[in-house]
XYZ file of C-alpha atoms in Angstrom:
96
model
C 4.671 -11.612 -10.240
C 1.741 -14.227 -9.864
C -1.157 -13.431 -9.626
C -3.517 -14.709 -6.458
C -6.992 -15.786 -6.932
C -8.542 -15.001 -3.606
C -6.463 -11.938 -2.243
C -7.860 -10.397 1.404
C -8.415 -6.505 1.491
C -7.886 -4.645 4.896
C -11.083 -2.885 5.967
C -9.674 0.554 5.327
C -8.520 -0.047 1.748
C -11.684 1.389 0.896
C -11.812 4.749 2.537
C -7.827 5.012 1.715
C -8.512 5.101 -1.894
C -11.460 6.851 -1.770
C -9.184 10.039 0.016
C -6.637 9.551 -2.301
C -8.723 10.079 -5.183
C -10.747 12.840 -3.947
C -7.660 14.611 -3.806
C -6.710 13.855 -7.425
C -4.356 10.678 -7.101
C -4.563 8.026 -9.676
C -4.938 4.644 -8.108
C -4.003 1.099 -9.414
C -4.799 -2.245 -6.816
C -2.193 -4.471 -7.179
C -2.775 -6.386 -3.858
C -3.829 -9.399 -6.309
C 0.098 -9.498 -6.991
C 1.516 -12.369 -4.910
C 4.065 -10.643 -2.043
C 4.062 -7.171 -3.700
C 1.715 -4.260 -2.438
C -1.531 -3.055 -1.636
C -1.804 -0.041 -4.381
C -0.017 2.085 -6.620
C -0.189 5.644 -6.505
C 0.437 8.749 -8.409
C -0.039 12.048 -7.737
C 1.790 15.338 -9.427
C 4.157 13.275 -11.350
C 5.414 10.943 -8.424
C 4.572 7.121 -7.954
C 3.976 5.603 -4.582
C 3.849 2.187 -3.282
C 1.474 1.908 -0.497
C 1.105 -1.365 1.416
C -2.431 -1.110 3.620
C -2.413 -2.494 6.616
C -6.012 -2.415 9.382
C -5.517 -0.418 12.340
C -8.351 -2.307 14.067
C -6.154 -5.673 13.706
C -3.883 -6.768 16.412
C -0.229 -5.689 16.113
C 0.941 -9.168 14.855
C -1.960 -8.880 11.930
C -0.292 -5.616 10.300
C 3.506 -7.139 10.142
C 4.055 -7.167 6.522
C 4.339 -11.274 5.634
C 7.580 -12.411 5.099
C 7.084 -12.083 0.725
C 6.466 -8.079 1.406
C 8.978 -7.747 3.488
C 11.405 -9.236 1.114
C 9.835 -7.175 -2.150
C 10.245 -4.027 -0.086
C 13.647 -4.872 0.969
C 14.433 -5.721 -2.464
C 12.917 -3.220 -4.460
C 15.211 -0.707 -5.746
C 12.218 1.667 -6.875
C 9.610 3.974 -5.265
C 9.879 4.097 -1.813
C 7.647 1.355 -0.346
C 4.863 3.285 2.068
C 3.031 1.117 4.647
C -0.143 3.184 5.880
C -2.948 2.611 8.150
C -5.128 5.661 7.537
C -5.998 7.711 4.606
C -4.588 10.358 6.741
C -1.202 8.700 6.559
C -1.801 8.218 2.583
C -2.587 11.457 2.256
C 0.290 13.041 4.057
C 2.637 10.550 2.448
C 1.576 12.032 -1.164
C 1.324 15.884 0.057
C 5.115 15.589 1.501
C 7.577 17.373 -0.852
Protein backbone atom coordinates (compact mmCIF):
# COMPACT_ATOMS: atom_id res chain seq x y z
CA UNK A 1 0.00 0.00 0.00
CA UNK A 2 1.35 3.66 -0.61
CA UNK A 3 1.96 5.58 1.63
CA UNK A 4 0.26 9.37 1.77
CA UNK A 5 2.18 12.33 2.76
CA UNK A 6 -0.47 14.57 4.20
CA UNK A 7 -3.20 12.10 5.61
CA UNK A 8 -6.38 13.99 7.59
CA UNK A 9 -7.23 12.58 11.16
CA UNK A 10 -10.95 12.75 12.36
CA UNK A 11 -11.23 14.80 15.55
CA UNK A 12 -12.01 11.79 17.69
CA UNK A 13 -9.04 9.65 16.63
CA UNK A 14 -7.51 11.00 19.57
CA UNK A 15 -9.79 10.19 22.43
CA UNK A 16 -10.52 6.67 20.50
CA UNK A 17 -7.05 5.59 21.02
CA UNK A 18 -6.55 7.04 24.09
CA UNK A 19 -9.76 4.54 25.49
CA UNK A 20 -8.45 1.84 23.75
CA UNK A 21 -5.25 1.93 25.38
CA UNK A 22 -6.34 2.67 28.77
CA UNK A 23 -8.00 -0.47 28.58
CA UNK A 24 -4.88 -2.40 27.50
CA UNK A 25 -5.21 -2.52 23.55
CA UNK A 26 -2.15 -2.19 21.49
CA UNK A 27 -2.59 0.40 18.82
CA UNK A 28 -0.86 0.83 15.36
CA UNK A 29 -2.08 4.18 12.94
CA UNK A 30 -2.12 3.11 9.66
CA UNK A 31 -4.43 5.91 8.30
CA UNK A 32 -1.10 7.11 6.39
CA UNK A 33 -1.84 3.87 4.19
CA UNK A 34 -3.50 5.07 0.97
CA UNK A 35 -7.42 3.54 0.98
CA UNK A 36 -6.79 1.15 3.93
CA UNK A 37 -7.83 2.08 7.62
CA UNK A 38 -7.71 4.32 10.38
CA UNK A 39 -5.89 1.88 13.11
CA UNK A 40 -5.03 -1.47 13.97
CA UNK A 41 -5.96 -3.01 17.05
CA UNK A 42 -5.24 -5.80 19.36
CA UNK A 43 -6.51 -6.74 22.37
CA UNK A 44 -6.45 -10.45 24.17
CA UNK A 45 -5.04 -12.09 21.20
CA UNK A 46 -7.54 -10.66 18.50
CA UNK A 47 -6.71 -7.97 15.74
CA UNK A 48 -9.16 -5.33 14.72
CA UNK A 49 -9.43 -3.02 11.89
CA UNK A 50 -11.03 0.12 12.89
CA UNK A 51 -11.81 2.81 10.31
CA UNK A 52 -12.61 6.33 12.40
CA UNK A 53 -14.97 8.28 11.16
CA UNK A 54 -16.22 12.18 13.13
CA UNK A 55 -19.56 12.12 14.48
CA UNK A 56 -19.64 15.94 14.39
CA UNK A 57 -19.25 15.73 10.38
CA UNK A 58 -22.22 15.70 8.18
CA UNK A 59 -23.51 12.26 7.10
CA UNK A 60 -21.92 12.51 3.57
CA UNK A 61 -18.33 13.31 5.45
CA UNK A 62 -18.26 9.77 7.32
CA UNK A 63 -19.08 7.54 3.98
CA UNK A 64 -16.01 5.57 3.73
CA UNK A 65 -14.28 6.95 0.15
CA UNK A 66 -14.66 4.80 -2.56
CA UNK A 67 -10.62 3.13 -1.93
CA UNK A 68 -12.02 1.96 1.76
CA UNK A 69 -14.86 0.79 0.63
CA UNK A 70 -13.21 -1.37 -1.89
CA UNK A 71 -10.23 -2.58 0.76
CA UNK A 72 -13.02 -3.52 3.14
CA UNK A 73 -14.96 -5.25 0.56
CA UNK A 74 -11.93 -6.92 -0.51
CA UNK A 75 -10.22 -7.83 2.45
CA UNK A 76 -10.50 -11.35 3.34
CA UNK A 77 -9.02 -10.70 6.98
CA UNK A 78 -10.12 -9.13 10.30
CA UNK A 79 -13.36 -7.90 10.19
CA UNK A 80 -13.21 -4.25 9.07
CA UNK A 81 -14.89 -2.01 12.16
CA UNK A 82 -16.02 1.54 11.28
CA UNK A 83 -16.53 3.50 14.71
CA UNK A 84 -17.44 6.89 15.71
CA UNK A 85 -16.88 6.82 19.47
CA UNK A 86 -14.45 5.22 21.72
CA UNK A 87 -17.53 3.79 23.13
CA UNK A 88 -18.15 1.94 19.91
CA UNK A 89 -14.23 0.91 19.90
CA UNK A 90 -14.47 -0.20 23.06
CA UNK A 91 -17.50 -2.38 22.79
CA UNK A 92 -16.26 -3.66 19.46
CA UNK A 93 -13.00 -5.13 21.35
CA UNK A 94 -14.97 -6.26 24.70
CA UNK A 95 -17.54 -8.39 22.36
CA UNK A 96 -16.73 -12.14 22.57
Amino acid sequence: MPLRTASRVDGNQPAVVSALRAIGCSVLYTHQLKNCFDILVGYRGRTFLMEIKDPAQPLSKRQLTPGEEEFRCTWRGSPYHVVLTPDDAIRIVTTP
